[in-house]
MMTF fields as JSON, N, C-alpha, C and O atoms, coordinates in Angstrom:
{
  "mmtfVersion": "1.0.0",
  "mmtfProducer": "UNKNOWN",
  "numBonds": 555,
  "numAtoms": 556,
  "numGroups": 139,
  "numChains": 1,
  "numModels": 1,
  "chainsPerModel": [1],
  "groupsPerChain": [139],
  "chainIdList": ["A"],
  "bondAtomList": [4, 2, 8, 6, 12, 10, 16, 14, 20, 18, 24, 22, 28, 26, 32, 30, 36, 34, 40, 38, 44, 42, 48, 46, 52, 50, 56, 54, 60, 58, 64, 62, 68, 66, 72, 70, 76, 74, 80, 78, 84, 82, 88, 86, 92, 90, 96, 94, 100, 98, 104, 102, 108, 106, 112, 110, 116, 114, 120, 118, 124, 122, 128, 126, 132, 130, 136, 134, 140, 138, 144, 142, 148, 146, 152, 150, 156, 154, 160, 158, 164, 162, 168, 166, 172, 170, 176, 174, 180, 178, 184, 182, 188, 186, 192, 190, 196, 194, 200, 198, 204, 202, 208, 206, 212, 210, 216, 214, 220, 218, 224, 222, 228, 226, 232, 230, 236, 234, 240, 238, 244, 242, 248, 246, 252, 250, 256, 254, 260, 258, 264, 262, 268, 266, 272, 270, 276, 274, 280, 278, 284, 282, 288, 286, 292, 290, 296, 294, 300, 298, 304, 302, 308, 306, 312, 310, 316, 314, 320, 318, 324, 322, 328, 326, 332, 330, 336, 334, 340, 338, 344, 342, 348, 346, 352, 350, 356, 354, 360, 358, 364, 362, 368, 366, 372, 370, 376, 374, 380, 378, 384, 382, 388, 386, 392, 390, 396, 394, 400, 398, 404, 402, 408, 406, 412, 410, 416, 414, 420, 418, 424, 422, 428, 426, 432, 430, 436, 434, 440, 438, 444, 442, 448, 446, 452, 450, 456, 454, 460, 458, 464, 462, 468, 466, 472, 470, 476, 474, 480, 478, 484, 482, 488, 486, 492, 490, 496, 494, 500, 498, 504, 502, 508, 506, 512, 510, 516, 514, 520, 518, 524, 522, 528, 526, 532, 530, 536, 534, 540, 538, 544, 542, 548, 546, 552, 550],
  "bondOrderList": [1, 1, 1, 1, 1, 1, 1, 1, 1, 1, 1, 1, 1, 1, 1, 1, 1, 1, 1, 1, 1, 1, 1, 1, 1, 1, 1, 1, 1, 1, 1, 1, 1, 1, 1, 1, 1, 1, 1, 1, 1, 1, 1, 1, 1, 1, 1, 1, 1, 1, 1, 1, 1, 1, 1, 1, 1, 1, 1, 1, 1, 1, 1, 1, 1, 1, 1, 1, 1, 1, 1, 1, 1, 1, 1, 1, 1, 1, 1, 1, 1, 1, 1, 1, 1, 1, 1, 1, 1, 1, 1, 1, 1, 1, 1, 1, 1, 1, 1, 1, 1, 1, 1, 1, 1, 1, 1, 1, 1, 1, 1, 1, 1, 1, 1, 1, 1, 1, 1, 1, 1, 1, 1, 1, 1, 1, 1, 1, 1, 1, 1, 1, 1, 1, 1, 1, 1, 1],
  "groupList": [{"groupName": "MET", "atomNameList": ["N", "CA", "C", "O"], "elementList": ["N", "C", "C", "O"], "formalChargeList": [0, 0, 0, 0], "bondAtomList": [1, 0, 2, 1, 3, 2], "bondOrderList": [1, 1, 2], "singleLetterCode": "M", "chemCompType": "L-PEPTIDE LINKING"}, {"groupName": "GLU", "atomNameList": ["N", "CA", "C", "O"], "elementList": ["N", "C", "C", "O"], "formalChargeList": [0, 0, 0, 0], "bondAtomList": [1, 0, 2, 1, 3, 2], "bondOrderList": [1, 1, 2], "singleLetterCode": "E", "chemCompType": "L-PEPTIDE LINKING"}, {"groupName": "LEU", "atomNameList": ["N", "CA", "C", "O"], "elementList": ["N", "C", "C", "O"], "formalChargeList": [0, 0, 0, 0], "bondAtomList": [1, 0, 2, 1, 3, 2], "bondOrderList": [1, 1, 2], "singleLetterCode": "L", "chemCompType": "L-PEPTIDE LINKING"}, {"groupName": "ASP", "atomNameList": ["N", "CA", "C", "O"], "elementList": ["N", "C", "C", "O"], "formalChargeList": [0, 0, 0, 0], "bondAtomList": [1, 0, 2, 1, 3, 2], "bondOrderList": [1, 1, 2], "singleLetterCode": "D", "chemCompType": "L-PEPTIDE LINKING"}, {"groupName": "GLN", "atomNameList": ["N", "CA", "C", "O"], "elementList": ["N", "C", "C", "O"], "formalChargeList": [0, 0, 0, 0], "bondAtomList": [1, 0, 2, 1, 3, 2], "bondOrderList": [1, 1, 2], "singleLetterCode": "Q", "chemCompType": "L-PEPTIDE LINKING"}, {"groupName": "ARG", "atomNameList": ["N", "CA", "C", "O"], "elementList": ["N", "C", "C", "O"], "formalChargeList": [0, 0, 0, 0], "bondAtomList": [1, 0, 2, 1, 3, 2], "bondOrderList": [1, 1, 2], "singleLetterCode": "R", "chemCompType": "L-PEPTIDE LINKING"}, {"groupName": "VAL", "atomNameList": ["N", "CA", "C", "O"], "elementList": ["N", "C", "C", "O"], "formalChargeList": [0, 0, 0, 0], "bondAtomList": [1, 0, 2, 1, 3, 2], "bondOrderList": [1, 1, 2], "singleLetterCode": "V", "chemCompType": "L-PEPTIDE LINKING"}, {"groupName": "ALA", "atomNameList": ["N", "CA", "C", "O"], "elementList": ["N", "C", "C", "O"], "formalChargeList": [0, 0, 0, 0], "bondAtomList": [1, 0, 2, 1, 3, 2], "bondOrderList": [1, 1, 2], "singleLetterCode": "A", "chemCompType": "L-PEPTIDE LINKING"}, {"groupName": "PHE", "atomNameList": ["N", "CA", "C", "O"], "elementList": ["N", "C", "C", "O"], "formalChargeList": [0, 0, 0, 0], "bondAtomList": [1, 0, 2, 1, 3, 2], "bondOrderList": [1, 1, 2], "singleLetterCode": "F", "chemCompType": "L-PEPTIDE LINKING"}, {"groupName": "ASN", "atomNameList": ["N", "CA", "C", "O"], "elementList": ["N", "C", "C", "O"], "formalChargeList": [0, 0, 0, 0], "bondAtomList": [1, 0, 2, 1, 3, 2], "bondOrderList": [1, 1, 2], "singleLetterCode": "N", "chemCompType": "L-PEPTIDE LINKING"}, {"groupName": "TYR", "atomNameList": ["N", "CA", "C", "O"], "elementList": ["N", "C", "C", "O"], "formalChargeList": [0, 0, 0, 0], "bondAtomList": [1, 0, 2, 1, 3, 2], "bondOrderList": [1, 1, 2], "singleLetterCode": "Y", "chemCompType": "L-PEPTIDE LINKING"}, {"groupName": "GLY", "atomNameList": ["N", "CA", "C", "O"], "elementList": ["N", "C", "C", "O"], "formalChargeList": [0, 0, 0, 0], "bondAtomList": [1, 0, 2, 1, 3, 2], "bondOrderList": [1, 1, 2], "singleLetterCode": "G", "chemCompType": "PEPTIDE LINKING"}, {"groupName": "ILE", "atomNameList": ["N", "CA", "C", "O"], "elementList": ["N", "C", "C", "O"], "formalChargeList": [0, 0, 0, 0], "bondAtomList": [1, 0, 2, 1, 3, 2], "bondOrderList": [1, 1, 2], "singleLetterCode": "I", "chemCompType": "L-PEPTIDE LINKING"}, {"groupName": "PRO", "atomNameList": ["N", "CA", "C", "O"], "elementList": ["N", "C", "C", "O"], "formalChargeList": [0, 0, 0, 0], "bondAtomList": [1, 0, 2, 1, 3, 2], "bondOrderList": [1, 1, 2], "singleLetterCode": "P", "chemCompType": "L-PEPTIDE LINKING"}, {"groupName": "SER", "atomNameList": ["N", "CA", "C", "O"], "elementList": ["N", "C", "C", "O"], "formalChargeList": [0, 0, 0, 0], "bondAtomList": [1, 0, 2, 1, 3, 2], "bondOrderList": [1, 1, 2], "singleLetterCode": "S", "chemCompType": "L-PEPTIDE LINKING"}, {"groupName": "THR", "atomNameList": ["N", "CA", "C", "O"], "elementList": ["N", "C", "C", "O"], "formalChargeList": [0, 0, 0, 0], "bondAtomList": [1, 0, 2, 1, 3, 2], "bondOrderList": [1, 1, 2], "singleLetterCode": "T", "chemCompType": "L-PEPTIDE LINKING"}, {"groupName": "LYS", "atomNameList": ["N", "CA", "C", "O"], "elementList": ["N", "C", "C", "O"], "formalChargeList": [0, 0, 0, 0], "bondAtomList": [1, 0, 2, 1, 3, 2], "bondOrderList": [1, 1, 2], "singleLetterCode": "K", "chemCompType": "L-PEPTIDE LINKING"}, {"groupName": "CYS", "atomNameList": ["N", "CA", "C", "O"], "elementList": ["N", "C", "C", "O"], "formalChargeList": [0, 0, 0, 0], "bondAtomList": [1, 0, 2, 1, 3, 2], "bondOrderList": [1, 1, 2], "singleLetterCode": "C", "chemCompType": "L-PEPTIDE LINKING"}, {"groupName": "TRP", "atomNameList": ["N", "CA", "C", "O"], "elementList": ["N", "C", "C", "O"], "formalChargeList": [0, 0, 0, 0], "bondAtomList": [1, 0, 2, 1, 3, 2], "bondOrderList": [1, 1, 2], "singleLetterCode": "W", "chemCompType": "L-PEPTIDE LINKING"}],
  "groupTypeList": [0, 1, 2, 3, 4, 5, 6, 2, 3, 1, 0, 7, 3, 2, 8, 6, 9, 7, 10, 11, 1, 2, 1, 12, 10, 10, 3, 1, 1, 1, 4, 1, 8, 9, 6, 2, 0, 3, 1, 3, 6, 9, 3, 2, 10, 3, 13, 1, 2, 7, 1, 1, 12, 5, 14, 15, 13, 1, 5, 10, 2, 16, 6, 13, 14, 6, 15, 3, 14, 12, 5, 10, 11, 8, 0, 17, 3, 8, 6, 3, 1, 2, 13, 6, 11, 5, 7, 16, 16, 0, 0, 4, 3, 7, 2, 3, 3, 6, 14, 14, 8, 1, 5, 8, 1, 1, 10, 0, 15, 11, 2, 11, 2, 1, 3, 3, 18, 9, 5, 10, 10, 11, 1, 16, 17, 12, 7, 10, 2, 5, 1, 18, 10, 1, 9, 5, 1, 1, 1],
  "groupIdList": [1, 2, 3, 4, 5, 6, 7, 8, 9, 10, 11, 12, 13, 14, 15, 16, 17, 18, 19, 20, 21, 22, 23, 24, 25, 26, 27, 28, 29, 30, 31, 32, 33, 34, 35, 36, 37, 38, 39, 40, 41, 42, 43, 44, 45, 46, 47, 48, 49, 50, 51, 52, 53, 54, 55, 56, 57, 58, 59, 60, 61, 62, 63, 64, 65, 66, 67, 68, 69, 70, 71, 72, 73, 74, 75, 76, 77, 78, 79, 80, 81, 82, 83, 84, 85, 86, 87, 88, 89, 90, 91, 92, 93, 94, 95, 96, 97, 98, 99, 100, 101, 102, 103, 104, 105, 106, 107, 108, 109, 110, 111, 112, 113, 114, 115, 116, 117, 118, 119, 120, 121, 122, 123, 124, 125, 126, 127, 128, 129, 130, 131, 132, 133, 134, 135, 136, 137, 138, 139],
  "secStructList": [7, 7, 7, 7, 2, 2, 2, 2, 2, 2, 2, 2, 2, 2, 2, 2, 6, 7, 7, 1, 1, 3, 3, 3, 3, 7, 7, 6, 6, 6, 7, 7, 7, 3, 3, 3, 3, 7, 6, 6, 7, 6, 6, 6, 7, 7, 2, 2, 2, 2, 2, 2, 2, 6, 6, 1, 6, 6, 6, 1, 7, 5, 7, 7, 7, 7, 7, 6, 6, 6, 2, 2, 2, 2, 2, 2, 2, 2, 2, 2, 2, 1, 7, 1, 1, 2, 2, 2, 2, 2, 2, 2, 4, 4, 4, 6, 1, 1, 1, 2, 2, 2, 2, 2, 2, 2, 2, 2, 2, 2, 6, 6, 7, 2, 2, 2, 2, 2, 2, 2, 2, 2, 2, 2, 2, 2, 2, 2, 2, 2, 2, 2, 2, 6, 6, 1, 6, 6, 7],
  "xCoordList": [86.84, 85.905, 84.82, 84.879, 84.299, 83.862, 82.206, 81.67, 81.628, 79.905, 79.261, 79.604, 77.985, 77.506, 76.793, 76.921, 76.006, 75.218, 74.053, 73.562, 73.668, 72.636, 72.363, 71.447, 73.706, 73.618, 73.365, 72.255, 74.568, 74.758, 73.252, 72.92, 72.285, 71.048, 69.807, 68.708, 70.385, 69.412, 69.969, 69.313, 71.295, 71.694, 71.399, 71.348, 71.226, 70.971, 69.627, 69.362, 68.35, 66.733, 66.848, 66.144, 67.824, 67.368, 67.966, 67.61, 69.059, 68.954, 68.099, 67.697, 67.409, 66.629, 65.15, 64.201, 65.086, 63.969, 63.821, 62.867, 64.954, 64.834, 66.017, 66.907, 66.327, 66.81, 66.461, 65.569, 67.144, 66.764, 67.378, 68.609, 66.69, 66.658, 67.266, 66.522, 68.364, 68.694, 69.876, 70.424, 70.552, 71.827, 72.238, 71.858, 72.94, 72.917, 74.084, 75.045, 74.174, 75.281, 75.688, 74.83, 76.544, 77.082, 77.38, 78.576, 76.662, 77.115, 78.379, 78.181, 79.388, 80.656, 79.993, 79.781, 79.659, 79.324, 78.519, 78.393, 77.578, 76.31, 76.046, 75.161, 76.791, 76.819, 75.539, 75.14, 74.972, 73.784, 73.996, 75.122, 72.897, 72.53, 71.849, 70.911, 71.756, 71.12, 70.533, 71.355, 69.551, 68.918, 68.762, 68.33, 69.048, 69.249, 68.531, 69.199, 66.906, 66.738, 67.024, 67.419, 66.68, 66.629, 66.34, 65.148, 66.862, 66.621, 65.01, 64.006, 65.329, 63.519, 62.245, 61.14, 62.781, 61.321, 61.316, 61.666, 60.717, 60.313, 59.937, 60.466, 58.574, 58.189, 59.178, 59.093, 60.349, 60.846, 62.223, 62.561, 62.978, 63.922, 64.141, 63.211, 65.705, 65.515, 66.828, 67.872, 66.938, 67.295, 68.46, 69.585, 67.949, 69.037, 69.787, 70.766, 69.301, 70.39, 71.162, 72.254, 70.569, 72.077, 72.888, 74.117, 72.317, 72.936, 74.669, 75.771, 74.065, 74.533, 76.014, 77.225, 75.447, 76.469, 77.531, 78.691, 77.497, 77.819, 78.72, 79.529, 78.914, 78.957, 80.093, 81.202, 79.687, 80.588, 81.191, 81.211, 81.626, 81.772, 82.924, 83.02, 83.614, 84.724, 83.791, 84.357, 82.388, 81.518, 80.868, 80.716, 80.511, 79.298, 80.175, 81.05, 79.844, 80.641, 79.457, 78.292, 80.234, 79.252, 79.542, 80.531, 77.764, 78.049, 77.769, 76.864, 78.826, 78.709, 77.336, 77.201, 76.57, 75.504, 75.517, 76.535, 74.755, 75.038, 74.91, 73.691, 75.369, 75.066, 74.481, 74.436, 73.973, 73.343, 74.555, 74.17, 75.802, 76.414, 76.958, 77.555, 76.573, 77.381, 75.715, 75.784, 74.484, 73.232, 73.123, 72.508, 73.163, 73.412, 74.323, 73.994, 75.068, 76.377, 75.864, 75.996, 74.913, 73.951, 73.254, 73.18, 72.631, 71.533, 72.09, 71.511, 73.18, 73.945, 74.27, 74.085, 74.614, 75.265, 73.795, 73.748, 72.73, 71.902, 71.207, 70.798, 71.092, 70.552, 71.49, 71.248, 72.631, 73.76, 73.334, 73.172, 73.025, 72.759, 71.362, 71.13, 70.54, 69.526, 69.12, 69.42, 68.741, 68.624, 68.327, 67.766, 68.908, 68.554, 67.079, 66.508, 66.404, 65.3, 64.169, 64.752, 63.232, 62.673, 62.864, 63.14, 62.598, 62.843, 64.599, 64.864, 65.312, 66.647, 66.372, 66.131, 66.232, 66.449, 65.354, 65.773, 64.355, 64.018, 63.987, 63.304, 64.883, 65.929, 66.651, 66.733, 67.647, 69.111, 68.22, 68.363, 66.942, 66.815, 66.325, 66.829, 65.633, 65.947, 66.769, 66.684, 68.0, 69.188, 70.034, 71.214, 69.434, 69.642, 69.139, 69.874, 67.726, 66.844, 67.837, 68.986, 67.155, 67.198, 66.915, 67.424, 65.988, 65.334, 65.304, 64.46, 66.871, 67.173, 66.756, 66.712, 66.301, 65.869, 64.557, 64.3, 63.845, 62.613, 62.51, 62.328, 62.536, 62.121, 62.846, 62.087, 63.952, 63.946, 63.544, 63.875, 62.468, 62.145, 59.925, 58.926, 60.309, 58.812, 58.744, 57.76, 60.043, 59.652, 60.073, 59.71, 60.908, 61.311, 59.89, 59.892, 59.017, 57.746, 56.533, 55.868, 56.693, 55.387, 56.268, 55.533, 57.774, 57.817, 57.903, 58.073, 57.71, 57.722, 58.653, 58.578, 59.613, 61.005, 61.687, 62.88, 60.582, 60.842, 61.808, 62.932, 61.089, 61.929, 63.27, 64.021, 63.233, 64.759, 65.821, 66.915, 65.227, 65.989, 66.441, 67.531, 64.86, 65.113, 66.573, 67.736, 66.164, 66.935, 68.964, 69.992, 68.607, 69.815, 70.619, 71.726, 69.805, 70.436, 70.68, 71.733, 69.879, 70.042, 71.603, 72.399, 71.712, 73.098, 74.411, 75.482, 74.449, 74.974, 74.956, 75.743, 74.259, 74.71, 75.226, 75.94, 74.521, 75.827, 77.277, 77.962, 77.918, 79.01, 79.74, 80.955, 78.631, 79.366, 79.963, 81.175, 78.81, 79.154, 80.296, 81.237, 79.883, 81.449, 82.334, 82.69, 83.147, 84.149, 84.092, 84.647, 83.548, 83.287, 83.656, 84.3, 83.381, 83.657, 85.235, 85.994, 85.581, 86.737, 87.897, 89.021, 87.509, 88.752, 88.129, 88.156, 87.604, 87.167, 88.521, 88.622, 89.172, 90.503, 91.569, 92.441, 91.49, 92.238, 91.458, 91.969, 90.643, 89.987, 90.577, 90.446],
  "yCoordList": [-41.382, -41.719, -43.022, -42.829, -43.74, -44.754, -44.515, -44.144, -44.602, -43.863, -45.335, -46.411, -44.984, -45.996, -46.873, -46.606, -47.937, -48.737, -47.594, -47.333, -47.012, -46.537, -45.349, -45.152, -44.676, -43.529, -44.52, -44.544, -45.311, -45.82, -46.468, -46.301, -47.243, -47.192, -45.841, -45.601, -45.399, -43.792, -43.393, -43.375, -43.153, -42.96, -43.586, -43.009, -44.888, -45.704, -45.588, -45.683, -45.446, -45.227, -43.873, -43.713, -43.108, -41.839, -41.887, -41.181, -42.81, -43.378, -43.647, -43.028, -44.879, -45.686, -44.743, -45.037, -44.111, -43.129, -41.733, -40.959, -41.684, -39.976, -40.106, -39.335, -40.715, -40.656, -39.648, -39.835, -38.181, -37.312, -35.996, -35.991, -34.758, -33.843, -33.381, -32.807, -33.647, -33.202, -33.476, -34.43, -32.649, -32.763, -33.14, -32.364, -34.178, -34.42, -34.382, -34.901, -33.883, -33.601, -34.201, -34.568, -34.192, -35.187, -34.242, -34.255, -33.55, -33.27, -33.903, -35.051, -33.398, -34.403, -33.664, -34.657, -32.619, -32.312, -32.834, -32.945, -33.409, -33.723, -35.16, -35.84, -35.621, -36.853, -37.884, -38.955, -36.504, -36.492, -36.276, -35.954, -36.456, -36.212, -35.087, -34.95, -34.079, -33.181, -33.377, -33.23, -33.602, -33.51, -31.758, -31.03, -31.174, -29.869, -29.908, -29.971, -29.841, -29.833, -28.547, -27.389, -29.236, -28.274, -26.824, -26.704, -25.88, -24.053, -24.14, -23.429, -25.097, -24.819, -26.002, -26.325, -26.41, -27.119, -25.823, -25.785, -25.042, -23.854, -24.037, -23.689, -24.871, -25.665, -26.079, -25.759, -27.067, -27.88, -27.275, -27.605, -26.201, -25.525, -25.193, -25.023, -25.091, -24.587, -23.565, -24.197, -22.276, -21.372, -21.074, -20.654, -21.387, -21.259, -22.787, -22.87, -23.617, -24.629, -24.76, -25.329, -24.189, -23.931, -22.619, -22.607, -21.749, -20.403, -20.806, -20.258, -22.04, -23.115, -23.923, -23.773, -24.551, -25.623, -24.263, -24.671, -23.03, -22.61, -21.927, -21.272, -21.81, -20.743, -21.771, -21.365, -22.881, -23.664, -24.998, -26.145, -24.698, -26.064, -27.593, -28.777, -26.86, -27.543, -28.508, -29.456, -28.166, -29.023, -30.193, -31.356, -29.582, -30.696, -31.381, -30.832, -32.528, -32.867, -33.324, -33.69, -33.151, -33.248, -34.738, -35.069, -35.702, -36.725, -36.795, -36.327, -37.506, -37.481, -38.254, -39.409, -37.833, -38.684, -40.078, -40.146, -40.976, -42.256, -42.122, -41.984, -42.034, -41.423, -42.299, -43.438, -42.053, -42.696, -44.312, -45.066, -44.191, -45.237, -46.098, -47.13, -45.316, -46.058, -47.25, -48.467, -46.465, -46.828, -47.948, -48.714, -48.456, -48.671, -50.177, -51.355, -49.798, -50.79, -51.861, -52.973, -51.42, -51.856, -52.61, -53.838, -51.689, -53.074, -54.039, -55.099, -53.764, -55.309, -56.327, -57.544, -55.782, -56.622, -57.599, -58.827, -56.755, -57.382, -58.462, -59.523, -58.177, -59.199, -59.86, -60.046, -60.406, -61.444, -62.232, -63.42, -61.557, -62.396, -63.452, -64.462, -62.841, -63.258, -65.136, -65.354, -65.875, -67.394, -67.127, -66.211, -68.244, -68.428, -68.755, -69.412, -68.307, -68.207, -67.48, -67.067, -67.195, -66.149, -64.679, -63.868, -64.475, -63.604, -62.604, -61.404, -63.63, -62.918, -62.818, -61.611, -63.156, -63.102, -61.996, -61.216, -61.72, -60.323, -59.145, -58.167, -59.293, -57.986, -57.503, -56.346, -59.341, -58.482, -57.771, -56.548, -58.435, -57.636, -56.404, -55.388, -56.143, -54.485, -53.426, -52.217, -54.528, -53.332, -53.428, -53.079, -53.885, -53.99, -52.847, -52.047, -52.732, -51.598, -50.455, -50.473, -49.4, -47.875, -47.138, -46.06, -47.8, -46.828, -47.521, -47.45, -48.613, -49.375, -48.987, -49.926, -47.57, -47.408, -47.475, -48.015, -47.179, -47.441, -48.518, -49.007, -49.277, -51.019, -51.805, -52.472, -51.63, -52.117, -51.923, -52.685, -50.874, -50.837, -51.432, -51.828, -51.167, -52.436, -53.378, -54.018, -53.942, -55.22, -55.871, -57.008, -55.084, -55.208, -55.127, -55.721, -54.433, -54.078, -55.407, -56.305, -55.016, -56.703, -58.12, -58.943, -58.222, -59.595, -59.763, -60.785, -58.306, -58.194, -58.588, -59.107, -57.969, -57.738, -56.349, -56.044, -55.62, -54.279, -54.537, -54.104, -55.262, -55.587, -56.354, -56.334, -57.05, -57.514, -56.516, -56.296, -55.874, -54.274, -53.604, -53.3, -53.428, -51.999, -52.839, -52.452, -53.843, -54.192, -54.334, -53.975, -55.083, -55.037, -53.207, -52.676, -52.983, -51.043, -50.568, -49.953, -50.777, -49.99, -50.571, -49.765, -51.788, -52.728, -52.416, -52.591, -52.064, -51.169, -49.422, -48.726, -49.075, -47.899, -47.552, -46.623, -48.78, -48.481, -48.738, -47.999, -49.672, -49.844, -48.902, -48.728, -48.032, -46.597, -45.987, -45.82, -45.553, -44.13, -44.987, -44.46, -46.051, -46.601, -46.14, -45.037, -46.733, -46.566, -45.2, -44.96, -44.132, -42.844, -42.245, -41.23, -42.671, -42.106, -42.579, -41.73, -43.487, -43.896, -43.529, -43.812, -42.698, -42.487, -40.837, -40.421, -40.129, -38.958, -37.779, -36.661, -38.294, -37.143, -37.033, -36.177, -38.341, -38.405, -37.311, -37.114, -36.951, -35.998, -34.937, -33.849],
  "zCoordList": [25.139, 25.439, 24.152, 22.938, 24.512, 23.923, 23.703, 24.747, 22.985, 22.815, 23.082, 22.592, 24.222, 25.014, 24.2, 23.005, 24.476, 23.207, 23.163, 22.065, 24.147, 24.195, 22.931, 22.132, 23.229, 22.426, 20.922, 20.39, 20.348, 19.164, 18.712, 17.538, 19.668, 18.977, 19.207, 18.707, 19.887, 19.432, 17.542, 16.501, 17.801, 16.741, 15.308, 14.222, 15.605, 14.171, 14.447, 13.249, 15.04, 15.153, 13.987, 12.99, 14.416, 13.202, 12.075, 11.131, 12.007, 10.498, 9.984, 8.999, 10.58, 9.892, 10.042, 9.314, 10.591, 10.619, 10.042, 9.958, 9.714, 9.578, 8.566, 8.927, 7.556, 6.062, 5.33, 4.502, 5.463, 4.315, 4.762, 4.782, 5.164, 4.978, 6.621, 7.417, 6.876, 8.328, 8.59, 8.038, 9.539, 9.872, 11.255, 12.132, 11.631, 13.392, 13.933, 13.364, 14.891, 15.474, 17.169, 17.971, 17.323, 18.268, 19.646, 19.94, 20.412, 21.453, 22.397, 22.797, 22.706, 23.108, 24.679, 25.375, 25.364, 26.669, 27.086, 28.305, 26.12, 27.253, 26.73, 27.249, 25.724, 25.171, 24.926, 25.384, 23.507, 23.229, 21.567, 21.189, 20.555, 19.834, 19.319, 20.104, 18.345, 18.556, 16.79, 15.885, 16.576, 15.313, 14.822, 15.715, 13.651, 13.436, 11.631, 10.6, 11.753, 10.673, 9.387, 9.522, 8.287, 7.167, 7.415, 7.7, 7.415, 6.987, 6.045, 6.023, 5.513, 4.362, 5.389, 4.954, 6.666, 6.981, 8.578, 9.758, 7.614, 8.687, 10.284, 11.34, 9.857, 11.239, 12.473, 13.659, 11.67, 12.227, 13.068, 14.205, 12.083, 12.043, 13.496, 14.284, 13.881, 15.549, 15.213, 15.053, 15.096, 14.86, 15.979, 15.709, 17.324, 18.251, 18.657, 19.399, 18.192, 17.811, 16.793, 16.783, 15.82, 14.686, 15.266, 15.199, 15.716, 16.338, 17.454, 17.471, 18.248, 19.428, 18.346, 18.504, 17.553, 16.885, 16.05, 16.11, 15.422, 15.089, 16.023, 15.365, 17.27, 17.97, 18.835, 19.181, 19.048, 19.991, 18.974, 19.42, 17.694, 16.718, 17.825, 17.501, 19.139, 19.028, 20.256, 20.801, 20.593, 21.117, 20.367, 20.741, 19.181, 18.286, 17.233, 16.563, 17.197, 16.3, 14.887, 15.044, 13.474, 12.932, 11.995, 11.341, 12.336, 11.927, 10.302, 9.612, 10.021, 8.233, 7.749, 8.152, 7.123, 7.102, 6.131, 5.442, 5.994, 5.057, 4.104, 4.009, 3.032, 1.057, 0.396, 0.862, -0.664, -0.783, -1.928, -2.821, -1.336, -1.94, -1.246, -1.554, 0.365, 1.284, 1.635, 1.804, 1.654, 1.849, 0.54, 1.282, -0.323, -1.334, -1.02, -1.156, -0.742, -0.074, 0.344, -0.166, 1.827, 3.402, 2.298, 2.308, 1.134, 0.557, -0.19, -0.428, -0.588, -1.443, -0.03, -0.009, 0.722, 1.651, 2.293, 2.227, 2.873, 3.222, 2.251, 2.723, 0.943, 0.244, -0.245, -1.438, 0.121, 0.241, 0.926, 0.649, 2.175, 3.426, 3.288, 3.953, 2.191, 2.165, 1.605, 0.432, 2.083, 1.61, -0.027, -0.628, -0.405, -1.641, -1.812, -0.941, -2.945, -3.18, -3.935, -4.937, -4.0, -4.712, -4.619, -5.504, -3.0, -1.921, -2.316, -2.253, -2.644, -2.756, -4.086, -4.105, -5.155, -6.556, -6.795, -7.651, -6.437, -6.527, -5.938, -6.241, -4.939, -4.178, -5.153, -5.563, -5.818, -6.601, -7.339, -7.32, -8.271, -9.754, -8.866, -9.344, -7.894, -7.654, -7.473, -7.692, -6.791, -6.996, -8.286, -8.29, -9.327, -10.447, -11.114, -11.695, -11.038, -11.887, -11.894, -11.451, -12.508, -12.448, -11.428, -11.121, -10.827, -9.591, -8.43, -7.537, -8.531, -7.169, -5.993, -5.197, -5.393, -4.546, -4.272, -3.196, -4.769, -5.063, -5.107, -3.992, -5.98, -6.49, -4.772, -4.07, -4.457, -2.919, -2.273, -1.364, -1.812, -1.233, -1.356, -0.754, -2.166, -2.964, -2.981, -2.613, -3.536, -3.057, -1.838, -1.535, -1.075, 0.344, 1.586, 2.665, 1.178, 1.761, 1.117, 1.633, 0.099, -0.943, 0.14, 0.687, 0.315, 0.655, 2.465, 3.129, 2.919, 4.096, 5.381, 6.495, 4.442, 5.178, 5.585, 5.582, 5.927, 6.839, 8.098, 8.353, 8.675, 9.707, 10.083, 11.057, 8.856, 8.833, 8.334, 8.856, 7.077, 6.801, 7.957, 8.442, 8.332, 9.769, 10.307, 10.195, 10.79, 12.045, 11.644, 12.218, 10.316, 9.704, 9.134, 9.223, 8.797, 8.132, 9.922, 10.089, 11.145, 11.553, 12.558, 13.039, 12.662, 12.824, 11.933, 12.515, 10.863, 10.054, 10.115, 9.473, 10.71, 10.914, 12.488, 12.865, 13.365, 14.126, 14.057, 14.763, 13.323, 13.124, 12.453, 12.552, 11.467, 10.505, 11.627, 11.765, 12.677, 13.384, 14.804, 15.396, 14.934, 15.771, 15.158, 15.571, 13.866, 12.751, 13.088, 14.16, 12.458, 12.297, 14.009, 14.276, 14.444, 16.452, 16.18, 15.712, 16.371, 16.453, 15.926, 16.339, 14.722, 13.89, 13.341, 12.183, 14.532, 14.379, 14.532, 14.028, 15.147, 15.404, 14.929, 15.08, 14.05, 12.307, 10.968, 9.865, 11.268, 9.999, 10.481, 9.92]
}
């Protein structure tokens, strides 16, 4: 079975907008994604979903998170594709900074590149998910 574009777009949106303390599971039966917040986020934690996932692991596939190193690679690729000029130079400097993630966000916002980055990041996440999904049986 192949993931349809609607599912991939939904997943990319989760990655773009909810980077952080959550786990994402793909329900193969319902063909939908479920987000399980960290137990420490008490008002958003769903104990019934957590129990269902634990009790039927064959139904739910844990989606691997986009680690900082993978995200950094996406950031480098994004900057590499920018046209030569001031914005590209600033973004390259941001990536070389000790606080590269924070600096990247700061410069991206200042240069008005948020929409471009979110679109690019979503596309990269879709490719990442498609590769994971196609290779999941090998794991």
